[in-house]
C-alpha atoms as an extended CHARMM CRD file, in Angstrom:
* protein
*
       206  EXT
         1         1  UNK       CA            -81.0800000000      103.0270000000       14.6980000000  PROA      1               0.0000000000
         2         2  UNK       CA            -82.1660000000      106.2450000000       12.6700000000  PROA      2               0.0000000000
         3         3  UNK       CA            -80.5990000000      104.5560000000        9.6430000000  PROA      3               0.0000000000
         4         4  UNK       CA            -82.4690000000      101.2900000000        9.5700000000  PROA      4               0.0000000000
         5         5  UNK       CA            -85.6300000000      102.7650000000       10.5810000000  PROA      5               0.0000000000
         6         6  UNK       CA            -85.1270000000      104.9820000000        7.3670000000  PROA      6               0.0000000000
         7         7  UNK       CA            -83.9680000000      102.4270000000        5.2120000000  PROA      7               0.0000000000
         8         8  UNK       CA            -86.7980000000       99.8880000000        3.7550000000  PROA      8               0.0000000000
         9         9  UNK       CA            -85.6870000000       97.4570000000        1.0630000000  PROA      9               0.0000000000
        10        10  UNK       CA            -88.8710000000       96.4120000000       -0.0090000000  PROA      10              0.0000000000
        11        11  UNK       CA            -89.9590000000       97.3300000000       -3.4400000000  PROA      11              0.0000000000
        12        12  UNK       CA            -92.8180000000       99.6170000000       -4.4710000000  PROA      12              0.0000000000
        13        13  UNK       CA            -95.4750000000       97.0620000000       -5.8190000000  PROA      13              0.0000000000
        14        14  UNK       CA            -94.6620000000       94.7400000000       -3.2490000000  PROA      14              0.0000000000
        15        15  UNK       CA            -95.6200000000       97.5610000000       -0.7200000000  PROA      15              0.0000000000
        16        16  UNK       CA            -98.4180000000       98.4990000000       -2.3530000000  PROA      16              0.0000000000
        17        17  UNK       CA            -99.6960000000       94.2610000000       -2.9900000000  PROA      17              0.0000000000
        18        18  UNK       CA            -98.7670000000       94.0530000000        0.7630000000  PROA      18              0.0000000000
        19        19  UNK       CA           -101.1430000000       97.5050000000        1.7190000000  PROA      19              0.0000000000
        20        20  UNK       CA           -104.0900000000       96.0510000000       -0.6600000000  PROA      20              0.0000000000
        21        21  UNK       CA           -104.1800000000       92.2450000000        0.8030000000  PROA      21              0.0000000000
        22        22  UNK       CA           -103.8220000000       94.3990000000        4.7540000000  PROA      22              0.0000000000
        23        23  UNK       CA           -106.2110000000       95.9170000000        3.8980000000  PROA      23              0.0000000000
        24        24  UNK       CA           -108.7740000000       94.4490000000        2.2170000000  PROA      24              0.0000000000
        25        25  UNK       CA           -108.2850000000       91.6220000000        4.9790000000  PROA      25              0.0000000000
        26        26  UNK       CA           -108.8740000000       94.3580000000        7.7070000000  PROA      26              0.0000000000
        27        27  UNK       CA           -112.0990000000       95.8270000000        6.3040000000  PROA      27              0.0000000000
        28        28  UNK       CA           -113.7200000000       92.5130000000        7.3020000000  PROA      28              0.0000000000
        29        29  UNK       CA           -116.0150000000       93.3610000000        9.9260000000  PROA      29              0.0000000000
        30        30  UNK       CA           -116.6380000000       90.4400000000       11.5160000000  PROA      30              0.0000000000
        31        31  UNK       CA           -118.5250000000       91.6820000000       14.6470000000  PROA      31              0.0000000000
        32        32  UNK       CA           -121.2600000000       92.5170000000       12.0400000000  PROA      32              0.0000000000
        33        33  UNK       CA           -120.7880000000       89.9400000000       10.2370000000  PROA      33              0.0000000000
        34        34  UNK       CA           -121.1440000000       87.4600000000       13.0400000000  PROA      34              0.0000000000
        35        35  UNK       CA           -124.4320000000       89.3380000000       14.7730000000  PROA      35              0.0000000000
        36        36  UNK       CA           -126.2010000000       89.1850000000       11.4060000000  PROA      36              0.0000000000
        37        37  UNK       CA           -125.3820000000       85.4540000000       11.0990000000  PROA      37              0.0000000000
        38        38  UNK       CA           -126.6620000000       84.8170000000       14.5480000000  PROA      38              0.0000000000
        39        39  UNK       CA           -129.8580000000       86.3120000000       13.9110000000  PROA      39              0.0000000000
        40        40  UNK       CA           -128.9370000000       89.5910000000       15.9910000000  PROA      40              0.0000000000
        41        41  UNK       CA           -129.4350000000       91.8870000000       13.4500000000  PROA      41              0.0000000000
        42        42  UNK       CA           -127.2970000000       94.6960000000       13.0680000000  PROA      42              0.0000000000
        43        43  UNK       CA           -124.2990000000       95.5570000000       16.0130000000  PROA      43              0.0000000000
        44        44  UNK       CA           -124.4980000000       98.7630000000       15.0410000000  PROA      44              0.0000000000
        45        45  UNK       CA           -128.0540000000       99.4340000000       16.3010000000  PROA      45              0.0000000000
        46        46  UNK       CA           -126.7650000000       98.4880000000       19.4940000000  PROA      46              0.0000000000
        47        47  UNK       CA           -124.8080000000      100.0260000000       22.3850000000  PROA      47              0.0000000000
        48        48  UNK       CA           -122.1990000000      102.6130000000       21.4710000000  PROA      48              0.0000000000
        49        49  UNK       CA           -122.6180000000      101.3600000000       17.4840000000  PROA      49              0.0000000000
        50        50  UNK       CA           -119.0650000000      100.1100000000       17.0270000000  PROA      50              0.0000000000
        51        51  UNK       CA           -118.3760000000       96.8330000000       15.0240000000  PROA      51              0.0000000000
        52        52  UNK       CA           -115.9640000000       95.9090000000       17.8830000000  PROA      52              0.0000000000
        53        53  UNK       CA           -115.7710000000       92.6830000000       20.1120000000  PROA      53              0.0000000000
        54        54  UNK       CA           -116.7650000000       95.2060000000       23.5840000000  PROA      54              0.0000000000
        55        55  UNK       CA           -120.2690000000       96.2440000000       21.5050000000  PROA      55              0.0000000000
        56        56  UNK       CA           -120.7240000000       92.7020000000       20.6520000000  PROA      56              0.0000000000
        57        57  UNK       CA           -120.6980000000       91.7000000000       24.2120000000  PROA      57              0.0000000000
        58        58  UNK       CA           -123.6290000000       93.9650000000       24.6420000000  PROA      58              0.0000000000
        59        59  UNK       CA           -125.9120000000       91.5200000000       22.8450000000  PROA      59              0.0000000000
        60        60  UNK       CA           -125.6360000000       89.5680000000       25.6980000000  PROA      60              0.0000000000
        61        61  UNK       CA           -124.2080000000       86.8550000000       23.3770000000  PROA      61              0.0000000000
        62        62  UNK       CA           -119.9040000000       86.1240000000       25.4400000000  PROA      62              0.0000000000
        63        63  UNK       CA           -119.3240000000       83.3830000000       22.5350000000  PROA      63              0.0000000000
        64        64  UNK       CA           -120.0840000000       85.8350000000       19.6490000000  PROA      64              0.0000000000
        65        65  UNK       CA           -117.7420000000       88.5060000000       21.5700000000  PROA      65              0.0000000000
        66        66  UNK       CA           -114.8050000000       86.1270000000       21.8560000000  PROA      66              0.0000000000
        67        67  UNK       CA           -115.0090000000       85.0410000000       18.1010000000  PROA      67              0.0000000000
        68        68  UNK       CA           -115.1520000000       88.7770000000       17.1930000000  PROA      68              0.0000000000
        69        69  UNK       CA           -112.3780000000       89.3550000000       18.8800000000  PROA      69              0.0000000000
        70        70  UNK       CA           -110.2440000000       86.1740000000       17.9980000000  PROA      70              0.0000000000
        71        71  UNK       CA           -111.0240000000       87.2590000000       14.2650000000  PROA      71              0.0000000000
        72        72  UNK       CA           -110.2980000000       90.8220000000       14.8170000000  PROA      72              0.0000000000
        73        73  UNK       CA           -107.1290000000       89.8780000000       15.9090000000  PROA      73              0.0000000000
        74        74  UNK       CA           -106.4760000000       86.8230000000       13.1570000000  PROA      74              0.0000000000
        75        75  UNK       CA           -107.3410000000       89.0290000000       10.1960000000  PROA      75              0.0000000000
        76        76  UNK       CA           -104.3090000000       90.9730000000       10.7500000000  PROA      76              0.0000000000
        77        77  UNK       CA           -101.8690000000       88.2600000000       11.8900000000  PROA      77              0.0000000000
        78        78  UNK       CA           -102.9080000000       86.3570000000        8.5150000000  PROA      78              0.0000000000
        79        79  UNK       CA           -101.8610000000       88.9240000000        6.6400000000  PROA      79              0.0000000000
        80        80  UNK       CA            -98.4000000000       89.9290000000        8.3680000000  PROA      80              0.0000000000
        81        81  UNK       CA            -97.9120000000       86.1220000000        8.2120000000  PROA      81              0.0000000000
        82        82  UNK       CA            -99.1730000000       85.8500000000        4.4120000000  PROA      82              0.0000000000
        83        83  UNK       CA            -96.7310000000       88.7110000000        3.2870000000  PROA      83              0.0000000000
        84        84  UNK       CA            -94.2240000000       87.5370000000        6.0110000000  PROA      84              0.0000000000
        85        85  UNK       CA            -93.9440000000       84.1120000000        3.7950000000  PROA      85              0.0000000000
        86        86  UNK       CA            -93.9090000000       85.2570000000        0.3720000000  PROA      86              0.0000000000
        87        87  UNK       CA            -92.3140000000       88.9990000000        0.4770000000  PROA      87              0.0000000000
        88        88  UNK       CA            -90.1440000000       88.9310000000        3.6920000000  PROA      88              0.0000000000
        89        89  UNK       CA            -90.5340000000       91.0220000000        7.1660000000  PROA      89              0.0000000000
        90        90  UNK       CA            -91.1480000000       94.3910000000        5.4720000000  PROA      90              0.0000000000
        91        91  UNK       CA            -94.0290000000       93.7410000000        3.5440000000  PROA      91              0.0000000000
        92        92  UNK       CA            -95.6440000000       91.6470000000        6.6270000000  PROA      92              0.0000000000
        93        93  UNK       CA            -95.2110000000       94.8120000000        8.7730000000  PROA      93              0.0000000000
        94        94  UNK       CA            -96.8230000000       96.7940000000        6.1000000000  PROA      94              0.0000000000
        95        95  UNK       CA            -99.8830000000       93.8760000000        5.7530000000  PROA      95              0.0000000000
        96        96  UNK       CA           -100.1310000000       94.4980000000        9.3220000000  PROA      96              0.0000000000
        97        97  UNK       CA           -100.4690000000       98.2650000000        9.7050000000  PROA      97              0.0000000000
        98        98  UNK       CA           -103.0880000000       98.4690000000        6.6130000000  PROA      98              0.0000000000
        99        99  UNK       CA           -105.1610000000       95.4460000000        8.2190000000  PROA      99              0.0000000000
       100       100  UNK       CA           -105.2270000000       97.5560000000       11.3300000000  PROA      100             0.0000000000
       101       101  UNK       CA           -106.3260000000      100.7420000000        9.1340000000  PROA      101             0.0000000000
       102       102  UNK       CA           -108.5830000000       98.5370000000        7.3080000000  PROA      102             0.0000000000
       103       103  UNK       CA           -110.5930000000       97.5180000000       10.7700000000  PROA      103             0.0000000000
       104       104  UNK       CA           -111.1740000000      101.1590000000       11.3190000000  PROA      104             0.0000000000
       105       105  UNK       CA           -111.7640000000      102.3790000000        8.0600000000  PROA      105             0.0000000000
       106       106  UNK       CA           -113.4600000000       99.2760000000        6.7010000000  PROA      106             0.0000000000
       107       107  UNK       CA           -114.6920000000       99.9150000000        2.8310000000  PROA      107             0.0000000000
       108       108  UNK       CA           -117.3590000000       97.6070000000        3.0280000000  PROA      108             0.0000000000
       109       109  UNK       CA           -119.4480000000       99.9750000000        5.7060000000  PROA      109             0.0000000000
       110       110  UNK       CA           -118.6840000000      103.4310000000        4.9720000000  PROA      110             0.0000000000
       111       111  UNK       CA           -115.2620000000      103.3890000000        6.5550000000  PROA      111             0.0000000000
       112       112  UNK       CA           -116.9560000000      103.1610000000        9.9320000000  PROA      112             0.0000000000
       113       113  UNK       CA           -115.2400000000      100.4050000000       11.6520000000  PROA      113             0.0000000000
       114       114  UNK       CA           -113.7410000000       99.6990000000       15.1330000000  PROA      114             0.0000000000
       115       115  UNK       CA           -111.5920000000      101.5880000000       17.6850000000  PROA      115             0.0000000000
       116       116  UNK       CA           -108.4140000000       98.5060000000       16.7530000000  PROA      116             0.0000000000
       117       117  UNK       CA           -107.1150000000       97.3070000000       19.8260000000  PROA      117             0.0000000000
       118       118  UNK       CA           -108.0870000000       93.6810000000       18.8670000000  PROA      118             0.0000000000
       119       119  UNK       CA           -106.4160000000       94.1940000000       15.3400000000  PROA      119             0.0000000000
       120       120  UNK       CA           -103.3520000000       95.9830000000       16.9500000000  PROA      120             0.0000000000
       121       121  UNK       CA           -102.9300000000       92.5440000000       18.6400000000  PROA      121             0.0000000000
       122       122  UNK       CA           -103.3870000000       90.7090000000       15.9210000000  PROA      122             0.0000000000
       123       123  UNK       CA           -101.0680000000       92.8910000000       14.1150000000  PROA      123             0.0000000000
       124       124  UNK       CA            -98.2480000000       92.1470000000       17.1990000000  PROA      124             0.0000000000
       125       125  UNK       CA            -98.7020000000       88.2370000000       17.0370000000  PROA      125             0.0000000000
       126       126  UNK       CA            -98.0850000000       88.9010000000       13.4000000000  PROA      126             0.0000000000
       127       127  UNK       CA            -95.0590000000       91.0460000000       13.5850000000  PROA      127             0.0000000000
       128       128  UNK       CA            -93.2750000000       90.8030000000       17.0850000000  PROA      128             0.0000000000
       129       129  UNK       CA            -95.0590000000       87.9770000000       18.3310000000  PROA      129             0.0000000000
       130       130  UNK       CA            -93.6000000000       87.8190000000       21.8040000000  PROA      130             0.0000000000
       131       131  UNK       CA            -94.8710000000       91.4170000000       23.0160000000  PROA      131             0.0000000000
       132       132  UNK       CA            -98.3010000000       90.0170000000       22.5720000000  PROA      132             0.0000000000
       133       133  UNK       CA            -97.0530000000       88.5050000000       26.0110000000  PROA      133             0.0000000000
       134       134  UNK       CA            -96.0540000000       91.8260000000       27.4980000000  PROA      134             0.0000000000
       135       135  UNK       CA            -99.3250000000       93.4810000000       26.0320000000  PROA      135             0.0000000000
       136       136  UNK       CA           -101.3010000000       91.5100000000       27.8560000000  PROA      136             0.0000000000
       137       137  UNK       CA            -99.0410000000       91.4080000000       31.3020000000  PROA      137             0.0000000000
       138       138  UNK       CA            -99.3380000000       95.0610000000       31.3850000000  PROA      138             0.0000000000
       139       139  UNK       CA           -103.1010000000       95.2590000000       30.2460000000  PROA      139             0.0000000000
       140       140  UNK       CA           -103.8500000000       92.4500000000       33.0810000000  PROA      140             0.0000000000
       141       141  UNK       CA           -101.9850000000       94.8900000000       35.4380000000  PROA      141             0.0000000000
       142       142  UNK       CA           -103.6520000000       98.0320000000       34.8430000000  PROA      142             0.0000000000
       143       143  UNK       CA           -106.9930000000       96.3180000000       34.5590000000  PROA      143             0.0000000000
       144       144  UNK       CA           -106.2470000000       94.5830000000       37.7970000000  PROA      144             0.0000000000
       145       145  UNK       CA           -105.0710000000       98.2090000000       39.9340000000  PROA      145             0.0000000000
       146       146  UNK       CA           -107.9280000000      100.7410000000       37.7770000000  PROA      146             0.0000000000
       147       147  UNK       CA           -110.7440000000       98.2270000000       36.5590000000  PROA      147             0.0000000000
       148       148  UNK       CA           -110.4600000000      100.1430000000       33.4700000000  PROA      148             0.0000000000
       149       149  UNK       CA           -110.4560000000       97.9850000000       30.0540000000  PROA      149             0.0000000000
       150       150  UNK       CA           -109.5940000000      101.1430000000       27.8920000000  PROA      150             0.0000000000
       151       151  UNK       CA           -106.8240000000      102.3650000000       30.4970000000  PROA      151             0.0000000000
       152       152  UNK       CA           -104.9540000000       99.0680000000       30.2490000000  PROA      152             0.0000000000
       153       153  UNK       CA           -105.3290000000       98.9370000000       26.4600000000  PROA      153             0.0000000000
       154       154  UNK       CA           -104.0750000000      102.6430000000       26.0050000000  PROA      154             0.0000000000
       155       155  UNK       CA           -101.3630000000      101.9690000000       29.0590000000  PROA      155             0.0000000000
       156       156  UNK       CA           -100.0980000000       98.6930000000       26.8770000000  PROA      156             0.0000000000
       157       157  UNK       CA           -100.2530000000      100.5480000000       23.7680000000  PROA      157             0.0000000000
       158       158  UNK       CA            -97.7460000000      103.4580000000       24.6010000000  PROA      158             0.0000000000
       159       159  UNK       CA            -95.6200000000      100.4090000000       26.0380000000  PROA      159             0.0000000000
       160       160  UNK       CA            -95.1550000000       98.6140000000       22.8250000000  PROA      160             0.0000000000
       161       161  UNK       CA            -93.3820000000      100.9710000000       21.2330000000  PROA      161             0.0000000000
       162       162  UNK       CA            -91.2220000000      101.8770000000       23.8030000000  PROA      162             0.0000000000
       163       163  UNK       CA            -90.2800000000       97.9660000000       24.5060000000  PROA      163             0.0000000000
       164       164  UNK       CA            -89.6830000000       97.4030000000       20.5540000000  PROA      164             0.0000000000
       165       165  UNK       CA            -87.3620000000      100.6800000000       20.0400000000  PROA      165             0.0000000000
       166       166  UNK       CA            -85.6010000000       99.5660000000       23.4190000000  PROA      166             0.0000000000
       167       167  UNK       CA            -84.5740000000       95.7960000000       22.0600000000  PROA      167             0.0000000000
       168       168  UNK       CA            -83.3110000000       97.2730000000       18.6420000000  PROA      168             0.0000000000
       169       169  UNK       CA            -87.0500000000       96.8050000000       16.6940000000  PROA      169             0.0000000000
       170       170  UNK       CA            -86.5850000000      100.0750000000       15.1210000000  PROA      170             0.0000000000
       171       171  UNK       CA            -89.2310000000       99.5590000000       12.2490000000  PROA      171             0.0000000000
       172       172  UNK       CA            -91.7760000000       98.0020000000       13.6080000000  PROA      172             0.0000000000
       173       173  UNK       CA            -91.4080000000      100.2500000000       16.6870000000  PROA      173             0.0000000000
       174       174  UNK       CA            -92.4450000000      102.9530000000       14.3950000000  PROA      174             0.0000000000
       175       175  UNK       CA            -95.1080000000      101.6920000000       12.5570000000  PROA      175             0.0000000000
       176       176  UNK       CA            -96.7010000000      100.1180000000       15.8130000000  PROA      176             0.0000000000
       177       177  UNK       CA            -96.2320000000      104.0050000000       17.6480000000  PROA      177             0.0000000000
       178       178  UNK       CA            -98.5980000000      105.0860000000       14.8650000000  PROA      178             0.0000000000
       179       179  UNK       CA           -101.2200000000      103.0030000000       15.0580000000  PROA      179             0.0000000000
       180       180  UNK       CA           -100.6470000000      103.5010000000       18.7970000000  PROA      180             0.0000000000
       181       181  UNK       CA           -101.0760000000      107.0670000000       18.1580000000  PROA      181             0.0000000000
       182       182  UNK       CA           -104.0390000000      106.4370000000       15.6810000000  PROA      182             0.0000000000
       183       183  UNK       CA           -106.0080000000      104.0880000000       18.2360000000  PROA      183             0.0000000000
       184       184  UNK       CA           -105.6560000000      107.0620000000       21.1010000000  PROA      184             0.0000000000
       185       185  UNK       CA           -107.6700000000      109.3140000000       18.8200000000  PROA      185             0.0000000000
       186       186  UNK       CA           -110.4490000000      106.5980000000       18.1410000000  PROA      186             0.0000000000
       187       187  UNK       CA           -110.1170000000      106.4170000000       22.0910000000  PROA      187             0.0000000000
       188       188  UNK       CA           -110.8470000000      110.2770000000       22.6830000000  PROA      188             0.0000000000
       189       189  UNK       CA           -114.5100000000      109.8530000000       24.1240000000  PROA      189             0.0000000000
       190       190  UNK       CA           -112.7000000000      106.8920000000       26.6400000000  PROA      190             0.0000000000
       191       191  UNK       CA           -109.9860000000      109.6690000000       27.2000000000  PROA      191             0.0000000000
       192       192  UNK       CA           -112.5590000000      112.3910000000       28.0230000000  PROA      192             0.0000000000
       193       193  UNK       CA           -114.5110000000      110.0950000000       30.3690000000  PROA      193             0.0000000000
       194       194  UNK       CA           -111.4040000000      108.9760000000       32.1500000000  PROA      194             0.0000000000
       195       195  UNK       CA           -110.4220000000      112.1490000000       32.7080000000  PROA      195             0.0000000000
       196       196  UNK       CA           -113.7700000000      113.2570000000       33.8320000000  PROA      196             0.0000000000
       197       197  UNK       CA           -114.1110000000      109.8210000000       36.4790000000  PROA      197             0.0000000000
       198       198  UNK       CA           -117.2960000000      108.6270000000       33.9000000000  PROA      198             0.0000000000
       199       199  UNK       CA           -116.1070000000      105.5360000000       32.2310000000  PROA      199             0.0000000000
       200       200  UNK       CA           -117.4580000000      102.5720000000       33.1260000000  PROA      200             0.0000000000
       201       201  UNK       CA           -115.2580000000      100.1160000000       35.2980000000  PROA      201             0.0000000000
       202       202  UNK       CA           -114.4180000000       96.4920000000       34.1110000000  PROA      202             0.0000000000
       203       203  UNK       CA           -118.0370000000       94.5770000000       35.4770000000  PROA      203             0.0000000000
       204       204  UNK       CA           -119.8390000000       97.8780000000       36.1740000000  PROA      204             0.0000000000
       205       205  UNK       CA           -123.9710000000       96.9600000000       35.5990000000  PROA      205             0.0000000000
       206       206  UNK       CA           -125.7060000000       99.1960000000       33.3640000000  PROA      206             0.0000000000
C-alpha cells in the first residue's frame, strides 16, 4: 500500500497543467457570482460572509442555494473528469484537490473563499464516484440523530478516507485525508460551537 501511495507516474508539467486548470476552475465563486446576478448584491455582506451554498441560503433565495451548491460541487468534478480524460487518474486526482484549494483560496477575491464541503463532493464524484453514496448515507445519519449540518459533514469527512484506504484506494485516500484535514480547520468556529452546545441545529429560526 505504502509503495503505491508513494509512487505517482504522472509527469511534472502534467501535474502542474492538472494543478492550474483545478485550480483556476475552483476559484470560481459562484455563490457570489450567482447573488450579484440575481440582483442580491454581494453574499459576503450577508450572514457569516462566506461565498458558500449555507450563506446563500440566508438570502432567503433556496433556488440560488441549490445552484451554488450543484456548481460548487461540478467545478471540481469537471476538472477531475477533464484531466481524468486526457492525462489519466493521477492528474484528475490532482485537478480535484487544487479545485478544492481553489474554492477556499479563490484568486479572484482575495483568497477568501468557502469552508469546501460542496467542492470536496464534487471532488469525490470526480475521483471515487461511488463514496459520494456513502458521504451522503453517513451525513443523512448524523444529521438525522444530532440535527447538526457541520457534524455530519465533518463525521462523513473523516469517513472517506478511512473507507478509500480500507478498499485498496491508497492515493486518493491520501489526498482526500488532506483536504479532510484542511476543511476541519476552515470548520474550527463550527468545532468550537459544537463543543460549547452553540451551533445552530438543522431548521433552528434565527
Amino acid at each position: 500500500m505504502i509503495s503505491d501511495l508513494t509512487t505517482w507516474q504522472i509527469t511534472l508539467p502534467l501535474a502542474l497543467a492538472a494543478a492550474v486548470i483545478g485550480y483556476l476552475l475552483g476559484s470560481i465563486p459562484f455563490g457570489l457570482v450567482l447573488t450579484r446576478a440575481s440582483g442580491l448584491g454581494d453574499v459576503r455582506n450577508i450572514g457569516s460572509g462566506n461565498i458558500g451554498a449555507t450563506n446563500v441560503l440566508r438570502t432567503g433565495n433556496k433556488k440560488l442555494a441549490a445552484a451554488t451548491l450543484l456548481l460548487d460541487a461540478l467545478k471540481a468534478s469537471v476538472a477531475a473528469w477533464i484531466m481524468t480524460y486526457f492525462a489519466g487518474e493521477e492528474a484528475g486526482i490532482i485537478a480535484g484537490f487544487f479545485a478544492f484549494i481553489g474554492h477556499l483560496f479563490p484568486v479572484w477575491i482575495g483568497f477568501k473563499g468557502g469552508k469546501g464541503v460542496a467542492t470536496y463532493i464534487g471532488t469525490l464524484l470526480g475521483i471515487a464516484p461511488v463514496m459520494v453514496l456513502l458521504f451522503g448515507a453517513v451525513w443523512l445519519a448524523v444529521a438525522f440523530t444530532t440535527r447538526y449540518s457541520s457534524l455530519s459533514a465533518l463525521v462523513a469527512m473523516l469517513v472517506i478516507p478511512l473507507a478509500l484506504w480500507m478498499f485498496g484506494a491508497e492515493k486518493v485516500a491520501a489526498v482526500m485525508a488532506i483536504m479532510s484535514a484542511i476543511s476541519y480547520y476552515r470548520h474550527k468556529a463550527n468545532i468550537s460551537r459544537l463543543l460549547s452546545g452553540t451551533e445552530s441545529k438543522i431548521g433552528a429560526k434565527g
